[in-house]
Short mmCIF file of C-alpha atoms in Angstrom, two decimals:
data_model
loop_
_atom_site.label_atom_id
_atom_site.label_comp_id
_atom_site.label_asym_id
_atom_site.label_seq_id
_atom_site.Cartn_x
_atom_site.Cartn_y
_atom_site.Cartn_z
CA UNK A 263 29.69 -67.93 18.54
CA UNK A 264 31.51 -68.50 21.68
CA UNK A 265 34.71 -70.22 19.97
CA UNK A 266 34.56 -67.38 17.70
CA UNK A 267 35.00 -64.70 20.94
CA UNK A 268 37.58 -66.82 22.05
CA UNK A 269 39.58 -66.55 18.88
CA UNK A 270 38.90 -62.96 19.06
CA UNK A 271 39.81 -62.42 22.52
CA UNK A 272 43.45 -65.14 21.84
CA UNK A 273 43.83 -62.57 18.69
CA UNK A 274 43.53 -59.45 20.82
CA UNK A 275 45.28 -60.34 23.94
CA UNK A 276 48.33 -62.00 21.65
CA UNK A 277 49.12 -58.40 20.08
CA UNK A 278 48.82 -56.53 22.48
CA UNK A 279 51.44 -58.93 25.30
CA UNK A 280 54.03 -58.61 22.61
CA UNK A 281 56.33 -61.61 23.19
CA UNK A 282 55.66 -65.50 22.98
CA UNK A 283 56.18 -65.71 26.84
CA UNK A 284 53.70 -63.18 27.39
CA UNK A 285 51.38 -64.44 24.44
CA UNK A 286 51.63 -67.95 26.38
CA UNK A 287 49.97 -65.89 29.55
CA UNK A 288 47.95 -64.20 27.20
CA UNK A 289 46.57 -67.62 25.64
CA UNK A 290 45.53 -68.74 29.69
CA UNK A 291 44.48 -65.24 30.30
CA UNK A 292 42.04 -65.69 27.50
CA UNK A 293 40.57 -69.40 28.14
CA UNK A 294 39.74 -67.47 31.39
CA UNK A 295 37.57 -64.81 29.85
CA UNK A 296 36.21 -66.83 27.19
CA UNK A 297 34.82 -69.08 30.07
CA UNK A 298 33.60 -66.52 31.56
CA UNK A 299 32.06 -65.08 28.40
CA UNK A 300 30.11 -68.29 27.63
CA UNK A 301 28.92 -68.03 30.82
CA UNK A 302 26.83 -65.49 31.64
CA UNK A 303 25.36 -63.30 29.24
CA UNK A 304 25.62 -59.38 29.12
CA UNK A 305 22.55 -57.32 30.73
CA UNK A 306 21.08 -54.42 27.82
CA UNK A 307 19.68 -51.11 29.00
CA UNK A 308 19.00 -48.06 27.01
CA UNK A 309 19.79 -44.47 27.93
CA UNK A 310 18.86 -41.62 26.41
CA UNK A 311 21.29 -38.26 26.15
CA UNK A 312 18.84 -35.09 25.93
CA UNK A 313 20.38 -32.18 25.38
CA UNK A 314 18.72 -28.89 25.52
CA UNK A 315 20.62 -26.67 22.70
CA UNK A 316 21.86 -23.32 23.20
CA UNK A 317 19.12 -20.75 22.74
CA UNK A 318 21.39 -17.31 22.12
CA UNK A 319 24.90 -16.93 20.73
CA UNK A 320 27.81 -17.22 22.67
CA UNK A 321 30.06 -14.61 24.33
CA UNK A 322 32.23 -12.85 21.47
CA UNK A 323 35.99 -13.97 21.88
CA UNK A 324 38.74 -11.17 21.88
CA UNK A 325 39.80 -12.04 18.80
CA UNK A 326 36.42 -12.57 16.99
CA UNK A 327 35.80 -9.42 18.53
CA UNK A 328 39.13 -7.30 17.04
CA UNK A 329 39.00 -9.32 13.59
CA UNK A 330 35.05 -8.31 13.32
CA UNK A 331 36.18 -4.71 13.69
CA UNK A 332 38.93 -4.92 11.54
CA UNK A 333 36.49 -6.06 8.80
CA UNK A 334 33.93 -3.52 9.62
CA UNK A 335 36.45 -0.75 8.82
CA UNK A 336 37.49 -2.43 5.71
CA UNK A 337 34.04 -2.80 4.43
CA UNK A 338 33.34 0.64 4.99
CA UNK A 339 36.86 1.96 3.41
CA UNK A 340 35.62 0.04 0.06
CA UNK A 341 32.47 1.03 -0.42
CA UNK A 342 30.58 4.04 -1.77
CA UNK A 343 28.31 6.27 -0.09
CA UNK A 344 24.56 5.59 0.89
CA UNK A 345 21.60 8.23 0.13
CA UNK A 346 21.37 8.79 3.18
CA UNK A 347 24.95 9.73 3.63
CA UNK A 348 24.63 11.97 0.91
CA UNK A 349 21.79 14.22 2.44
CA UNK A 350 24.14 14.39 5.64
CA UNK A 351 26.66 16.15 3.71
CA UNK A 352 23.93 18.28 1.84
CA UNK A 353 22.51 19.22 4.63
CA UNK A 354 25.72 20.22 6.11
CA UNK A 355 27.19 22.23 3.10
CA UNK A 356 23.12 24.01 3.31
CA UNK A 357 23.98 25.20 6.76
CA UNK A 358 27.51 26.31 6.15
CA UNK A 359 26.07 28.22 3.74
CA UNK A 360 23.15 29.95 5.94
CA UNK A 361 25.55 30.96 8.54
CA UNK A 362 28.23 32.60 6.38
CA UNK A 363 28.35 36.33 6.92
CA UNK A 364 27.67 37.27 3.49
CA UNK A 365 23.86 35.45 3.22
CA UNK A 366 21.78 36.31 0.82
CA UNK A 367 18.47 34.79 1.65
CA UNK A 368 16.75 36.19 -1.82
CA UNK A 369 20.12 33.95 -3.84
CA UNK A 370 18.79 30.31 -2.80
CA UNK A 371 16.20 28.65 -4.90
CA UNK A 372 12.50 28.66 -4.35
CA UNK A 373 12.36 25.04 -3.32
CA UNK A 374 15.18 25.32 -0.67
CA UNK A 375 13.40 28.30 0.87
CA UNK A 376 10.26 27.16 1.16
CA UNK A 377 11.33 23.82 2.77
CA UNK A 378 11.06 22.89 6.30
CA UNK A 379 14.24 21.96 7.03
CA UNK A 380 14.41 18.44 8.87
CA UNK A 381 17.56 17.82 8.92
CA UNK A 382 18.44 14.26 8.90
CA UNK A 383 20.36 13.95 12.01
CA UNK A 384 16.99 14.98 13.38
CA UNK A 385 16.04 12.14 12.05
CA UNK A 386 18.29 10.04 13.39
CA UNK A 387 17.91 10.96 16.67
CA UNK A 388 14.11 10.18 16.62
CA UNK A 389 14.71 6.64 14.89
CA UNK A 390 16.85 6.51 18.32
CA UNK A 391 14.44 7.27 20.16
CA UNK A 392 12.08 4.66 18.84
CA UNK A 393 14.39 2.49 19.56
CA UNK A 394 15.24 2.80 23.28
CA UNK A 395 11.32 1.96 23.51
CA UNK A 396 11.96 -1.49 22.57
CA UNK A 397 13.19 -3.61 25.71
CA UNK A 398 14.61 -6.94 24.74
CA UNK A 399 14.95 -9.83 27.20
CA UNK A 400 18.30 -9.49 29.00
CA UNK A 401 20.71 -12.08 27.97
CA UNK A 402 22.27 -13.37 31.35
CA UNK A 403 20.29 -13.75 34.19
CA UNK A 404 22.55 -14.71 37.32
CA UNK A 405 20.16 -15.70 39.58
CA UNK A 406 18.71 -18.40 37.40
CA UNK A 407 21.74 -19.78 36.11
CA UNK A 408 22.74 -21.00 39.90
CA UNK A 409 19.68 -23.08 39.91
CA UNK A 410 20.45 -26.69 38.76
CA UNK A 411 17.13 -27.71 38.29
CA UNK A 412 16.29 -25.42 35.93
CA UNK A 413 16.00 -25.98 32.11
CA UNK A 414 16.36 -22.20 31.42
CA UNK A 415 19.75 -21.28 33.19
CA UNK A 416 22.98 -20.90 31.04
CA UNK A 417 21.12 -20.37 27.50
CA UNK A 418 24.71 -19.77 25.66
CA UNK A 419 25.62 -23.60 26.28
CA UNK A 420 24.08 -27.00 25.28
CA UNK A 421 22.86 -28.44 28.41
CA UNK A 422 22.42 -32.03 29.46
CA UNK A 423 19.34 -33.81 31.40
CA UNK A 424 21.05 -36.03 34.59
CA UNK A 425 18.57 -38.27 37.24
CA UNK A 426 19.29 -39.75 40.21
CA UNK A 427 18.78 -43.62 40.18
CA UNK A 428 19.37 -46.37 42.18
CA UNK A 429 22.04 -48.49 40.95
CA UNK A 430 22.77 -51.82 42.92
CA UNK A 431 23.19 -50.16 46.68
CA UNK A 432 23.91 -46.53 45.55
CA UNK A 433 21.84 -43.33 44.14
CA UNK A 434 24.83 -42.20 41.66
CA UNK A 435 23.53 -39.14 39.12
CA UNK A 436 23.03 -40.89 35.40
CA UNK A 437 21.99 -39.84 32.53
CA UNK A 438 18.44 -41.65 32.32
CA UNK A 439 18.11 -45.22 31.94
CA UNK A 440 16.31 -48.20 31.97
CA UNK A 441 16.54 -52.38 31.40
CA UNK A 442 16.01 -53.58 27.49
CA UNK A 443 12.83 -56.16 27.85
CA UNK A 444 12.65 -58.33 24.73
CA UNK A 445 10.38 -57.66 21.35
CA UNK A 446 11.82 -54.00 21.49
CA UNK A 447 14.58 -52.54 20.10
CA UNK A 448 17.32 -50.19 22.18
CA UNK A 449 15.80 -47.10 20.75
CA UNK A 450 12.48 -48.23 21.87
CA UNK A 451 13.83 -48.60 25.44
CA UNK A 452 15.82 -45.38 25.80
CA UNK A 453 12.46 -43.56 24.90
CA UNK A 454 10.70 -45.90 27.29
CA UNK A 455 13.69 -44.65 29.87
CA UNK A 456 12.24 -40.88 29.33
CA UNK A 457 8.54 -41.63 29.46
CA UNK A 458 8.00 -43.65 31.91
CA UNK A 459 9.73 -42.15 34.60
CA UNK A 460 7.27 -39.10 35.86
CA UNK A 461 9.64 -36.00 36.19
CA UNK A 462 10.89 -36.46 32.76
CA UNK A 463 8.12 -35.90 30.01
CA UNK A 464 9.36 -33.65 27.66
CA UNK A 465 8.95 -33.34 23.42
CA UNK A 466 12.06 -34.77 21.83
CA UNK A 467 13.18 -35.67 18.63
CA UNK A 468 15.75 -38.75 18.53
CA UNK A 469 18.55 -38.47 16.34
CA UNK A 470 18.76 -41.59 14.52
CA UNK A 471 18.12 -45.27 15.67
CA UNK A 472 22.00 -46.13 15.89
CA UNK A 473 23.54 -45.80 19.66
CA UNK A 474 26.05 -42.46 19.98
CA UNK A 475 27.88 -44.45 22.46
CA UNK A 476 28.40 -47.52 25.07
CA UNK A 477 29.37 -47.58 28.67
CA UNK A 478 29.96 -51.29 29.90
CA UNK A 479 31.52 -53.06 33.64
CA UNK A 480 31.63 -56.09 34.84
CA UNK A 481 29.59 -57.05 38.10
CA UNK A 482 31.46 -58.01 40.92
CA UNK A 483 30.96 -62.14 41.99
CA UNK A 484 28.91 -61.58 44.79
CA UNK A 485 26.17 -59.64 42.97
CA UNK A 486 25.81 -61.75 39.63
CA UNK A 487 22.99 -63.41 40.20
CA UNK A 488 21.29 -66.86 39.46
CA UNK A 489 21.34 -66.16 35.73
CA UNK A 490 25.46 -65.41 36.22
CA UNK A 491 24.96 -62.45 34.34
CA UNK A 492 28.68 -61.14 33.95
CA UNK A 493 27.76 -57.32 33.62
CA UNK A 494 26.01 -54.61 32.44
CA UNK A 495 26.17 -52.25 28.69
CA UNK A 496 24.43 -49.52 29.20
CA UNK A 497 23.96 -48.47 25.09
CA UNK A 498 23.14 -44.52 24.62
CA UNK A 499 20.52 -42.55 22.12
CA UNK A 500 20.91 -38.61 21.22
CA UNK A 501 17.83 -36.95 21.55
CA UNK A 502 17.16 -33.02 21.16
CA UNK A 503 14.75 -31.47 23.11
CA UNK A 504 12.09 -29.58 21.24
CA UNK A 505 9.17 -27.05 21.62
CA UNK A 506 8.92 -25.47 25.03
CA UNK A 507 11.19 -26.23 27.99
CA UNK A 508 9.81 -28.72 30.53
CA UNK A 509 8.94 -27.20 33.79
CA UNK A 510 12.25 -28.29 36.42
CA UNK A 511 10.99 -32.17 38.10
CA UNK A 512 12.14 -33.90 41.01
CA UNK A 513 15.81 -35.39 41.07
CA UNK A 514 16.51 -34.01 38.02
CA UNK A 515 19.59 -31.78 36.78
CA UNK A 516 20.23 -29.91 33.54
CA UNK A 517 23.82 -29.62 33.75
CA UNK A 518 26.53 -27.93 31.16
CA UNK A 519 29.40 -30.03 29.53
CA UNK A 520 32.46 -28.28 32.43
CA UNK A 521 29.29 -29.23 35.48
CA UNK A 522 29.41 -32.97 35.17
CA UNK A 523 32.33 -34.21 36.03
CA UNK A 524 30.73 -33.31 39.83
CA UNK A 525 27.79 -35.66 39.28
CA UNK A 526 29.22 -38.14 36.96
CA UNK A 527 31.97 -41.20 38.03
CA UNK A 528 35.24 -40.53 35.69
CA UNK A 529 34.95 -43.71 33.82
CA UNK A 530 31.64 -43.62 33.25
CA UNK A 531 32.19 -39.68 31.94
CA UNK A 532 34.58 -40.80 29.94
CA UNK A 533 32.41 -42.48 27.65
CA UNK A 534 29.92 -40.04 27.57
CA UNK A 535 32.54 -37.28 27.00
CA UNK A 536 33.35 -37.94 23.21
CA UNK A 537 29.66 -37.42 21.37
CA UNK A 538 28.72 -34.33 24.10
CA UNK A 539 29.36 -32.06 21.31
CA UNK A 540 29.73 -28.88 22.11
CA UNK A 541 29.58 -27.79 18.41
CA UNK B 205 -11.54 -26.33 -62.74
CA UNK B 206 -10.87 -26.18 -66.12
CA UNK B 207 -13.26 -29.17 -66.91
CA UNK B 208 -16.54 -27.22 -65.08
CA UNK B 209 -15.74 -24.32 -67.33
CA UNK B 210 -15.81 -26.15 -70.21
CA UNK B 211 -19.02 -27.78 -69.15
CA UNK B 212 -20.87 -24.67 -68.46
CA UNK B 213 -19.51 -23.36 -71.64
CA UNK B 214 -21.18 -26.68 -73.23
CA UNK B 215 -24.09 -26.42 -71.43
CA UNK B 216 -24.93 -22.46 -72.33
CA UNK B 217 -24.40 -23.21 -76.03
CA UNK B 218 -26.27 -26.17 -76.08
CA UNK B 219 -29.05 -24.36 -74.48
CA UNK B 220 -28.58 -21.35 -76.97
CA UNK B 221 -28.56 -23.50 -80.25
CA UNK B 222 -31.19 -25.79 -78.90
CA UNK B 223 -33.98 -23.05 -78.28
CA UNK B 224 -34.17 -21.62 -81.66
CA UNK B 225 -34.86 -24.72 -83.81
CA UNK B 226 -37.95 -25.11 -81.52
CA UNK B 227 -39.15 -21.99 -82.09
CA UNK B 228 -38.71 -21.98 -85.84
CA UNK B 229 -40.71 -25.40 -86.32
CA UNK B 230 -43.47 -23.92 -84.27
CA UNK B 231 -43.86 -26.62 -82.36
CA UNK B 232 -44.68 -26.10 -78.30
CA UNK B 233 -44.46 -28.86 -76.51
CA UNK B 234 -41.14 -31.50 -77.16
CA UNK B 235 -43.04 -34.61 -77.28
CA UNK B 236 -44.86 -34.00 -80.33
CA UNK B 237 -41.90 -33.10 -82.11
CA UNK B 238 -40.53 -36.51 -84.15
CA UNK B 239 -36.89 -36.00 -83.64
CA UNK B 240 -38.03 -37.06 -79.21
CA UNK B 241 -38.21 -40.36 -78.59
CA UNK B 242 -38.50 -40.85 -74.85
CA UNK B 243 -41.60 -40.20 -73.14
CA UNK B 244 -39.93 -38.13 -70.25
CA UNK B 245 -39.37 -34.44 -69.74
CA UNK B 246 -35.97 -33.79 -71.16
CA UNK B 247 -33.09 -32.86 -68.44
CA UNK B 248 -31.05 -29.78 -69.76
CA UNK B 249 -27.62 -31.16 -67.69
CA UNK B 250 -24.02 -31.38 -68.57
CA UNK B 251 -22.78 -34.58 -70.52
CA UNK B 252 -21.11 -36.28 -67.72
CA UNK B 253 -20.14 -38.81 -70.52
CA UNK B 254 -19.71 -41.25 -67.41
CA UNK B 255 -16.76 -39.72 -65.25
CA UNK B 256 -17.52 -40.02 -61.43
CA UNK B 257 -18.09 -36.44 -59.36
CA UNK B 258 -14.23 -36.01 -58.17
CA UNK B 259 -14.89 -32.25 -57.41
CA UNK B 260 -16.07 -32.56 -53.98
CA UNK B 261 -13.14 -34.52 -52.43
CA UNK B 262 -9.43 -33.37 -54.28
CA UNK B 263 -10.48 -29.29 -54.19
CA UNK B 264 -10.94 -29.27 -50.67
CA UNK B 265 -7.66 -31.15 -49.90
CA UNK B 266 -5.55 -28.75 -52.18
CA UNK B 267 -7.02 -25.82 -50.26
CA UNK B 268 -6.67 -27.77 -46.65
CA UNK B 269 -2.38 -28.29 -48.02
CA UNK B 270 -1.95 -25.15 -49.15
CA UNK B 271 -3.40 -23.05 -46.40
CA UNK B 272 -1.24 -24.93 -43.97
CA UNK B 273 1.84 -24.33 -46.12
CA UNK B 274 1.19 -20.89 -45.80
CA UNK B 275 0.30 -21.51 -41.99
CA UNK B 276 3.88 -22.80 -41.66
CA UNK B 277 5.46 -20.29 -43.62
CA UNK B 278 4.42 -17.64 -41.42
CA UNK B 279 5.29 -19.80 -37.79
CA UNK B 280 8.45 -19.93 -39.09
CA UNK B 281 8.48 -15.94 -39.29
CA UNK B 282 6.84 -15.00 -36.35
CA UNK B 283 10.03 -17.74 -34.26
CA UNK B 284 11.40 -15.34 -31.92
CA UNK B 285 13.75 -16.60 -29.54
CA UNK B 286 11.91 -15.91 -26.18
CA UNK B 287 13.62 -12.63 -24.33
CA UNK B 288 16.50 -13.63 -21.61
CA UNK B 289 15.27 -12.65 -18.26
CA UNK B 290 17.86 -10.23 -16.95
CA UNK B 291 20.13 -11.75 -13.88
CA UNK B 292 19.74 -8.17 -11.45
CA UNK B 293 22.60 -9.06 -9.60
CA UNK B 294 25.02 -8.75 -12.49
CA UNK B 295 23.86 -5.72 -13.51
CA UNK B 296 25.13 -2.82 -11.97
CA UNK B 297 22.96 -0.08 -11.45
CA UNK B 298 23.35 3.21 -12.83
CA UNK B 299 23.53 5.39 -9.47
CA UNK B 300 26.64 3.36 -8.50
CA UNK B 301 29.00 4.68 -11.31
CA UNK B 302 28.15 8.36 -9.57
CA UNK B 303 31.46 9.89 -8.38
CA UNK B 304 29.82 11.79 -6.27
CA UNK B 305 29.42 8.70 -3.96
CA UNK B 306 33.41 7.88 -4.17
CA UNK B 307 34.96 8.37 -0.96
CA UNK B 308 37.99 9.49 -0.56
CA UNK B 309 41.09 7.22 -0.09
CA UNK B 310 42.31 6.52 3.06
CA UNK B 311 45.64 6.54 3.87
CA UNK B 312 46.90 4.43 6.18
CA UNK B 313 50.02 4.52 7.98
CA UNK B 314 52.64 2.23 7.96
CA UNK B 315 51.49 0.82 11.58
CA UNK B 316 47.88 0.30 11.04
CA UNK B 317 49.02 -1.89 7.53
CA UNK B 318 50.87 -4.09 9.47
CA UNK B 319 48.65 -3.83 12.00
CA UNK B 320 45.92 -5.18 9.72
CA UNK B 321 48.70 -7.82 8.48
CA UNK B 322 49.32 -9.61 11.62
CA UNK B 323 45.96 -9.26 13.22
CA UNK B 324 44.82 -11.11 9.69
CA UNK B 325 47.64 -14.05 10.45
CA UNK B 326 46.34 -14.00 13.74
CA UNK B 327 42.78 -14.81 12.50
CA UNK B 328 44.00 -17.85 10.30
CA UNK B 329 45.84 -19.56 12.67
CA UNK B 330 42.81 -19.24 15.34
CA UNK B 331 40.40 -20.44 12.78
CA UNK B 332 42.86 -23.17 11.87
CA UNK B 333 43.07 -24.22 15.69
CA UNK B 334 39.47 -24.28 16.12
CA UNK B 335 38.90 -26.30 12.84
CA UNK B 336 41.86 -29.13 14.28
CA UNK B 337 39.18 -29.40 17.33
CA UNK B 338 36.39 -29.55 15.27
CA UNK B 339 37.35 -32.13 13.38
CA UNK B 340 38.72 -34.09 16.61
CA UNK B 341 35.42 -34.03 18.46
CA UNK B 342 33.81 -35.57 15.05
CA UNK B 343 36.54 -38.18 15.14
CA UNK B 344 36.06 -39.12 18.66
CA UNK B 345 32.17 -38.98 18.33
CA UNK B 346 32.16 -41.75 15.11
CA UNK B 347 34.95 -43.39 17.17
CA UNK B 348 32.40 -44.18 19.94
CA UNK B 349 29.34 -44.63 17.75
CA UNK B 350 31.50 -47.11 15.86
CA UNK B 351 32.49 -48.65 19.36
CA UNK B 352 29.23 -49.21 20.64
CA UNK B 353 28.00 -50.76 17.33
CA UNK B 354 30.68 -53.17 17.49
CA UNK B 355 29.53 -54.61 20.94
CA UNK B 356 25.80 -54.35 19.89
CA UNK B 357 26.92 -56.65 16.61
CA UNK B 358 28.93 -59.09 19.18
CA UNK B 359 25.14 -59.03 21.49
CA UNK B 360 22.46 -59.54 19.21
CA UNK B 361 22.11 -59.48 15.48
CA UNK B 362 18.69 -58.36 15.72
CA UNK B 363 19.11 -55.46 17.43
CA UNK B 364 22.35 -54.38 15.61
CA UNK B 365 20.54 -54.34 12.29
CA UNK B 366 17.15 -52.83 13.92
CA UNK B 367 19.80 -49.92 15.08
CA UNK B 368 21.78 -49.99 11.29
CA UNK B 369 17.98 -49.08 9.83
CA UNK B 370 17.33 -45.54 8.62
CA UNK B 371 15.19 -43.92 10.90
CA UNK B 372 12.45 -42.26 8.76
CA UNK B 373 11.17 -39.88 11.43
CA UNK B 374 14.23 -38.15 11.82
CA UNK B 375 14.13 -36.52 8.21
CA UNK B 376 12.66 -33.41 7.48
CA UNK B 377 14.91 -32.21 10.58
CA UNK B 378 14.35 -28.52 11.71
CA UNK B 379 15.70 -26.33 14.22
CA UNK B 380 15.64 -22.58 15.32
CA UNK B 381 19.18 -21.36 15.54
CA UNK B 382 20.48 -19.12 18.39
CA UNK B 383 19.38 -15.41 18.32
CA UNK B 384 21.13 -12.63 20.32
CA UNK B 385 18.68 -12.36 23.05
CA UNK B 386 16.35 -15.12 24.16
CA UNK B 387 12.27 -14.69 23.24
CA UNK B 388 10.35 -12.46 25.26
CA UNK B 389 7.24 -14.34 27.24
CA UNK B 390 4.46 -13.61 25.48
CA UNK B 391 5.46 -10.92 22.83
CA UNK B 392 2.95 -9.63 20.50
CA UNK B 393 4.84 -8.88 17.00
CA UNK B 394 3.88 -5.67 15.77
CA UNK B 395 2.25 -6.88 11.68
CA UNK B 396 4.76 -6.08 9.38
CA UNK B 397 3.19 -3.76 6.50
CA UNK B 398 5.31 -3.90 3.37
CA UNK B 399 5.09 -2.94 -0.12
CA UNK B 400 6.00 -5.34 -3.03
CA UNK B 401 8.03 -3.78 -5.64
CA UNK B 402 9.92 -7.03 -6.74
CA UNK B 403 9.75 -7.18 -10.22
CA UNK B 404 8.97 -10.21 -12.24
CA UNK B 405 9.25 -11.18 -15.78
CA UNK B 406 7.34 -13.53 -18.13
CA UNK B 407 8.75 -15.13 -20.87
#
């Protein structure tokens, strides 16, 4: 296994130095790392990426909004008249007649005369007025969309779930993690990572057993350990949150795709950035 | 058929020749007569002249065959082919081929065509830049995956084929698309009350 890496790693480094002087520093670079490969092995934890989808439609763009016209006009150009189009322009041709000069009351039909006449823009109007008693739930609300903590804030965008944890020395902002113990697989752990922490109890739905994405570094001599472990791979899981939002727990963020590059190191958003879809 | 007739035939004449003689003798009862030997009563039946009783098995047979042949004969007239349910959509209704409903042609002036023209090249190329970043955020997104499952494979083999498994849980996957405005907190839907005139057919 490990003379395999190191064939891997001689392979690797060789292509990319280019020339035989560099491959010769490449072939001593690589002794180097395979050594330190067979020494110390790689510590596992699983993370879990929950992502509360967007719950209305976004913003129209300018030019989704002019094309959507343009289509609306079309469609209307190209079709044929409704019924209820139709009674409009009876109803108008009916009073053009009753207020010409010459009206001859006795000259209409029976029917027509004995009718009430309800016109149908009447009719309109009170299906109008029906419908200004109907108060929907206003789509932006400003005051809630400031507040981090919140699940409900900014409902046109996906939104991810960040916690504080203590990493080595430092609280840095992650998405939430915890250690792979053995007899379970990385899945296993990333939904362990959610659980067992208390602010973060909340009905998901993981999207397949296969990790979405890896983020890995080396630890620095000083804190490797007796074991020598050479560094960490922190292995990610997609989840999608599901049923009713989660009331807002402590040290915990929902944050939009543009929000975390102000909680989140650059390399380590970097690897998160490619399977944050915001599709 | 033709045999039974004959027999009854046989049998009435017999009868008729046979009572006669009796009666001119003047002699009652048959035994006393010389011309009887046996001591039993004698049976007035057919001469079966020793053929076994077919009758009861070959007439019912020919009647079973035949009434099925005619059975068959009249399936085969009564076959209709079963009538073709009608496709609605492709059949346009009558009240659309009402001029009446026509409107009348716009016309459109020379700006708002090419108006419509460019705003329709427009569209395509914004479509066709959003489709180039679709497809780009897939890329990167398998990119990653595929990444990640490389260094899980160079970890452990166990866990890199535990995470290559199809997950069945995942499968039946639902979810409620974005609406226009979010859900009202408890909102009590008025019942919906409709009548249904869909109509179906029966073949």
């Amino acid at each position: 296994m490990a003379a395999g890496r190191c064939f891997h790693q001689v392979f690797r480094l060789s292509v990319s130095a280019g020339g035989a002087a560099a491959g010769r520093t490449g072939i001593r670079r690589s002794s180097g790392a395979a050594a330190q490969h067979a020494a110390g092995p790689w510590r596992l934890l699983g993370a879990a990426c929950v992502q509360r989808l967007a719950v209305i439609s976004e913003e129209r763009r300018p030019m989704e909004g002019r094309f959507s016209e343009l289509m609306h006009q079309m469609e209307l150009e190209r079709s044929l008249m409704s019924d209820h189009e139709l009674r409009l322009l009876d109803d108008k041709k009916k009073l053009k007649r009753r207020q010409a000069v010459d009206y001859d009351s006795e000259e209409e039909d029976d029917e027509d005369r004995d009718q009430d006449i309800i016109l149908t823009q009447d009719l309109e109007d009170a299906w109008e007025q029906r419908r200004k008693l109907f108060h929907t739930q206003p789509r932006v609300q400003g005051d809630v969309d400031v507040r981090v903590e919140r699940p409900d804030r900014w409902l046109t965008e996906p939104l991810v779930l960040l916690t504080q944890q203590e990493v080595g020395a430092d609280k840095l902002w992650l998405l939430p993690q915890t250690p792979w113990e053995a007899g379970e697989t990385l899945k296993t752990t990333a939904q362990r990572a959610l659980s067992s922490t208390p602010g973060l109890e909340m009905q998901t739905v993981f999207l397949g057993s296969a990790p979405c994405g890896l983020y890995k570094y080396r630890l620095p001599r000083a804190v490797r350990g007796s074991e020598g472990v050479t560094g960490v791979k922190v292995f990610f899981f997609k989840a999608v949150l599901r049923g009713a939002l989660p009331p807002p727990g402590p040290s915990s963020i929902w944050a939009r795709k543009s929000e975390l590059k102000d909680y989140l190191k650059p390399s380590y958003l970097d690897k998160i950035r490619p399977f944050l879809l915001d599709l | 058929m033709s045999l039974g007739v004959a027999r009854c035939m046989g049998r009435v004449l017999w009868r008729q020749t046979h009572v006669p003689r009796m009666f001119l003798e003047g002699h009652c009862h048959p035994r006393q007569s010389p011309r009887c030997n046996t001591v039993l009563p004698l049976h007035t039946s057919a001469p079966l002249c020793a053929e076994p009783k077919k009758k009861k098995k070959v007439d019912p047979k020919r009647e079973h065959v035949a009434r099925e042949r005619l059975k068959k004969r009249l399936k085969k007239m009564e076959k209709v082919p079963p009538e073709l349910i009608p496709i609605e959509d492709f059949i346009t209704p009558h009240e659309y081929l009402d001029e009446t409903r026509a409107r009348s042609e716009p016309k459109l002036s020379f700006e708002e065509s090419e108006r419509r023209a460019l705003l329709l090249k427009e569209w395509s190329r914004f479509k066709h830049k959003q489709h180039q970043a679709e497809m780009e955020a897939i890329n990167s997104a398998l990119k990653a995956q595929r990444e990640a499952l490389e260094e899980l494979k160079v970890e452990s083999e166990e866990l890199y084929k535990a995470a290559i498994k199809p997950d069945p849980l995942v499968f039946p996957f639902s979810h409620e698309g974005p609406t226009y405005t979010p859900p009202k907190p408890k909102y009590d839907a008025p019942d919906g009350k409709y009548n249904d005139i869909t109509k179906t057919y029966t073949q």
